[in-house]
Coordinates of C-alpha atoms in Angstrom, one line a residue:
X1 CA 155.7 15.7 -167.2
X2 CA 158.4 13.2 -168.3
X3 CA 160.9 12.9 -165.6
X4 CA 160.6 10.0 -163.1
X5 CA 161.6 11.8 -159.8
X6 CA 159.3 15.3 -161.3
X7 CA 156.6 13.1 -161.7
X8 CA 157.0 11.4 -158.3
X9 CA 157.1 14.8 -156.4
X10 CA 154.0 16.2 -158.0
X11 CA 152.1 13.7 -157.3
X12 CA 152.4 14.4 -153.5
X13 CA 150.5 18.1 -154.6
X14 CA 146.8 18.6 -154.1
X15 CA 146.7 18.3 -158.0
X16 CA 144.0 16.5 -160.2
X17 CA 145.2 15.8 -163.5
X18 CA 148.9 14.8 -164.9
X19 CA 150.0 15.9 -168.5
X20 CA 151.9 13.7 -170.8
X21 CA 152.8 14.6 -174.3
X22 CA 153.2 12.3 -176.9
X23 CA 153.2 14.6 -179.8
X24 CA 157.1 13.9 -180.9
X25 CA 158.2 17.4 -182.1
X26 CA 157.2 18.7 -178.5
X27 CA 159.9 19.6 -176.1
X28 CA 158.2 17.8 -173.2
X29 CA 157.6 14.4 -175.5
X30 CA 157.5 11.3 -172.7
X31 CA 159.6 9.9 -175.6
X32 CA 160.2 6.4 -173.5
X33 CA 158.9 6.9 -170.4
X34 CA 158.8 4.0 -168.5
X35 CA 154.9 3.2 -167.9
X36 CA 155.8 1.7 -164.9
X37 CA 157.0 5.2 -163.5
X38 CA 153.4 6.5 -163.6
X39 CA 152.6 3.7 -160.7
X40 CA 153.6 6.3 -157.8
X41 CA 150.7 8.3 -158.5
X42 CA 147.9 8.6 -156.3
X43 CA 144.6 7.4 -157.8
X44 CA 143.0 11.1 -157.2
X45 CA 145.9 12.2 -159.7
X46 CA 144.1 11.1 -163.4
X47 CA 146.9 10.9 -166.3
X48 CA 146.1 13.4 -169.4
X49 CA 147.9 12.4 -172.6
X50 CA 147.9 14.9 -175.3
X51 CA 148.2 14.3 -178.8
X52 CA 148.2 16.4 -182.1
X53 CA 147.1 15.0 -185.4
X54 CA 148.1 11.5 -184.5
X55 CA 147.1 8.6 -186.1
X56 CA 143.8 6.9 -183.8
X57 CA 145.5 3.4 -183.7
X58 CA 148.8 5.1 -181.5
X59 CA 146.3 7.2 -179.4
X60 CA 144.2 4.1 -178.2
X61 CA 147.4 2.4 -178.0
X62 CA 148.9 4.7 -175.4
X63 CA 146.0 4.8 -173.6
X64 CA 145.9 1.2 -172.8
X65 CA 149.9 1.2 -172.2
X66 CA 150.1 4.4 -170.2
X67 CA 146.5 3.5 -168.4
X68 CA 145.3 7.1 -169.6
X69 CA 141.7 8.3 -167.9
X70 CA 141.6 11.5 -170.5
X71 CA 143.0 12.3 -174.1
X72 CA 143.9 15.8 -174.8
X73 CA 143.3 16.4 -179.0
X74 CA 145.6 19.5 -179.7
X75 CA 145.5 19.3 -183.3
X76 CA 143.1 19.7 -186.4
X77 CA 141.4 16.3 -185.3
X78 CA 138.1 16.3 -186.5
X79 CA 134.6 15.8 -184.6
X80 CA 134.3 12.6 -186.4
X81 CA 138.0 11.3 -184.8
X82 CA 136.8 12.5 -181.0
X83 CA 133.6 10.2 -181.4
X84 CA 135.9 7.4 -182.7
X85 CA 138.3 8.1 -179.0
X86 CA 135.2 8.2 -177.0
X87 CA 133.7 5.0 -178.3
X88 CA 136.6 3.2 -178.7
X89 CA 138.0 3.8 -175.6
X90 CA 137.4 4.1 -171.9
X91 CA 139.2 7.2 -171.9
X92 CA 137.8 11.0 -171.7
X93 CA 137.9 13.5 -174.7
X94 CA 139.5 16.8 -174.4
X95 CA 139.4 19.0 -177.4
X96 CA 141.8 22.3 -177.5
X97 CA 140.9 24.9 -179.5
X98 CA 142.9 27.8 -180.0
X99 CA 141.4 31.1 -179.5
X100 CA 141.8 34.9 -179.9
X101 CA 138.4 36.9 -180.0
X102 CA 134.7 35.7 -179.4
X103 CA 134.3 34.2 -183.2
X104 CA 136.8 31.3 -182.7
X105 CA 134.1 30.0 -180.3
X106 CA 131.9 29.0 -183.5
X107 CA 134.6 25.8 -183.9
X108 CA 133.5 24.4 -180.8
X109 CA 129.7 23.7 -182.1
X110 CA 130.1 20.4 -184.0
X111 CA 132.3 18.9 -181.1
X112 CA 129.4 19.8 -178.5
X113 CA 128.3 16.5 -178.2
X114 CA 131.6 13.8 -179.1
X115 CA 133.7 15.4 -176.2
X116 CA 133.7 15.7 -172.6
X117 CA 135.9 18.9 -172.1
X118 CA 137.3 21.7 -174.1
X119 CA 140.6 23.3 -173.3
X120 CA 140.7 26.8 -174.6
X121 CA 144.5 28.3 -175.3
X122 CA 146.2 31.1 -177.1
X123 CA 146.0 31.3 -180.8
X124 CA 149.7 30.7 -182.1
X125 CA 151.1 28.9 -184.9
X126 CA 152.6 26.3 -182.1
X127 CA 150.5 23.5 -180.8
X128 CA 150.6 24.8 -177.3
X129 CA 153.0 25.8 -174.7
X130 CA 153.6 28.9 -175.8
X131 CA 153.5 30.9 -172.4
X132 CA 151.2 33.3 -173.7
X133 CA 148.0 34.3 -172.5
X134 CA 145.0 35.5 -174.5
X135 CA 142.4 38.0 -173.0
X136 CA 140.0 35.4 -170.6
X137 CA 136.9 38.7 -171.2
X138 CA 136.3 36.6 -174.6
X139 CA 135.4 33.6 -172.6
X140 CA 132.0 35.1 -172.0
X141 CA 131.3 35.1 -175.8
X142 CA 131.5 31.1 -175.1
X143 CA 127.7 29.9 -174.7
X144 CA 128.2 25.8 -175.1
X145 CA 127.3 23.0 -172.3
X146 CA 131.0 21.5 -172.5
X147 CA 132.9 22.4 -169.2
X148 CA 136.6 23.7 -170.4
X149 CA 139.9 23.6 -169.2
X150 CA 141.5 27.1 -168.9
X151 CA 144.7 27.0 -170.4
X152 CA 147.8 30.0 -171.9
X153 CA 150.5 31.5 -170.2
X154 CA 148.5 30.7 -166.6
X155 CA 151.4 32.0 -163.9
X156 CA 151.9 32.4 -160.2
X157 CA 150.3 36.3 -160.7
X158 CA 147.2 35.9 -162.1
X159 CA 145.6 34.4 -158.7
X160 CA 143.8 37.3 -157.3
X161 CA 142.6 37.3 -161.2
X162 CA 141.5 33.7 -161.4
X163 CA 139.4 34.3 -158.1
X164 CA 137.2 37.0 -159.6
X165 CA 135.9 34.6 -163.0
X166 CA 132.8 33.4 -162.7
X167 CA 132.3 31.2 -166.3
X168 CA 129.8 28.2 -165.2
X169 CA 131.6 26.1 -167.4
X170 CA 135.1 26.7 -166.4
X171 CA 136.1 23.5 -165.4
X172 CA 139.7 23.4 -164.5
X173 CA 143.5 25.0 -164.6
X174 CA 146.3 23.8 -167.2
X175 CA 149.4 24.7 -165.7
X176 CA 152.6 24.6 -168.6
X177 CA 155.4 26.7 -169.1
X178 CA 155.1 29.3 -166.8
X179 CA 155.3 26.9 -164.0
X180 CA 158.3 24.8 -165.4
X181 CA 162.5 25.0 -164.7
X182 CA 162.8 23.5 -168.2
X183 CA 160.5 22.4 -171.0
X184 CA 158.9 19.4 -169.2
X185 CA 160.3 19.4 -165.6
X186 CA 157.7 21.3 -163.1
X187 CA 158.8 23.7 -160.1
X188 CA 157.4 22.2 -157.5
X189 CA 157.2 24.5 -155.0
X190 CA 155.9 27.5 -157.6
X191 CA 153.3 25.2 -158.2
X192 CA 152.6 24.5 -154.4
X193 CA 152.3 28.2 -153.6
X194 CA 150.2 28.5 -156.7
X195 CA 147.7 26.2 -155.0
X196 CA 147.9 27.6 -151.4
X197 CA 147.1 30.4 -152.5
X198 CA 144.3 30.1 -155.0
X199 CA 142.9 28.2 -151.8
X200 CA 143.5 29.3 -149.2
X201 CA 144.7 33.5 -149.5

């Protein structure tokens, strides 16, 4: 999210977490969002800023500016820097991994216990927001304790889909691209039906 008005609108959805990305070379960078903006939010809405292979001092730095309750690693940080976010800060650790077939799984060991989630997304050479899904039968290759966020390519079709996994670790949704009118702005009401219908169809 980086629009003022976009962000204002979502926030009256059902929704539990808000992405913002700092990573510069992203499409959807905040760039200069005005802190301020995030205020309109409800308090059941927790902000999400995601980072890739940025420098620890910035991360904690945004987190106190932009009030962030999670941070979203979507780099090559190591399980070394997640410990250093966790302890550092008040904020919650996600860890993205990238994946394509049951081995990529092995990467999440040594980040079992310095993170809170993982998000699990489609192996590209990009750093997310691809649109692209990968094939969610590999997810029951994945044996760790970490809950994860579900994330690739997720659009308004794959309800009936999403309603038949049953990982006990799947934690949550990340809705991108294939819910967006431009890189960074969300469709609102595609997102609404999304949720209507996961809930209540």
């Amino acid at each position: 999210m980086k629009d003022p008005k976009n962000i204002e609108a979502l926030g009256k959805l059902p929704v539990d977490f808000m992405g913002l990305i700092f990573y510069p070379k992203s499409p959807r960078c905040i760039n200069d969002l005005d802190p301020q903006v995030l205020n309109v939010l409800p308090k059941t809405i927790e902000r999400v800023g995601i980072f890739v292979n940025e420098d620890i001092d910035i991360v904690l730095g945004r987190i106190a500016e932009y009030n962030l309750n999670k941070v979203q690693l979507h780099g090559q940080e190591s399980a070394e820097y997640c410990s250093q976010c966790k302890s550092l800060s008040k904020a919650e650790v996600i860890k993205a991994f990238n994946v394509s077939d049951e081995k990529d799984f092995e990467q999440t060991k040594e980040y079992e216990t310095v993170c809170d989630y993982f998000l699990f997304d489609t192996k590209t050479k990009h750093h997310g927001g691809s649109g692209l899904k990968f094939d969610w039968s590999i997810l029951k290759a994945y044996d760790g304790e970490t809950p994860f966020f579900l994330s690739g390519g997720i659009s308004i079709n794959d309800v009936e889909n999403i309603k038949t996994l049953s990982f006990p670790k799947l934690y949550a949704l990340d809705l991108n691209s294939k819910f967006e009118t431009e890189p960074g702005i969300k469709d609102i009401p595609l997102i609404e039906k999304f949720i209507k219908e996961l809930r209540y169809e």
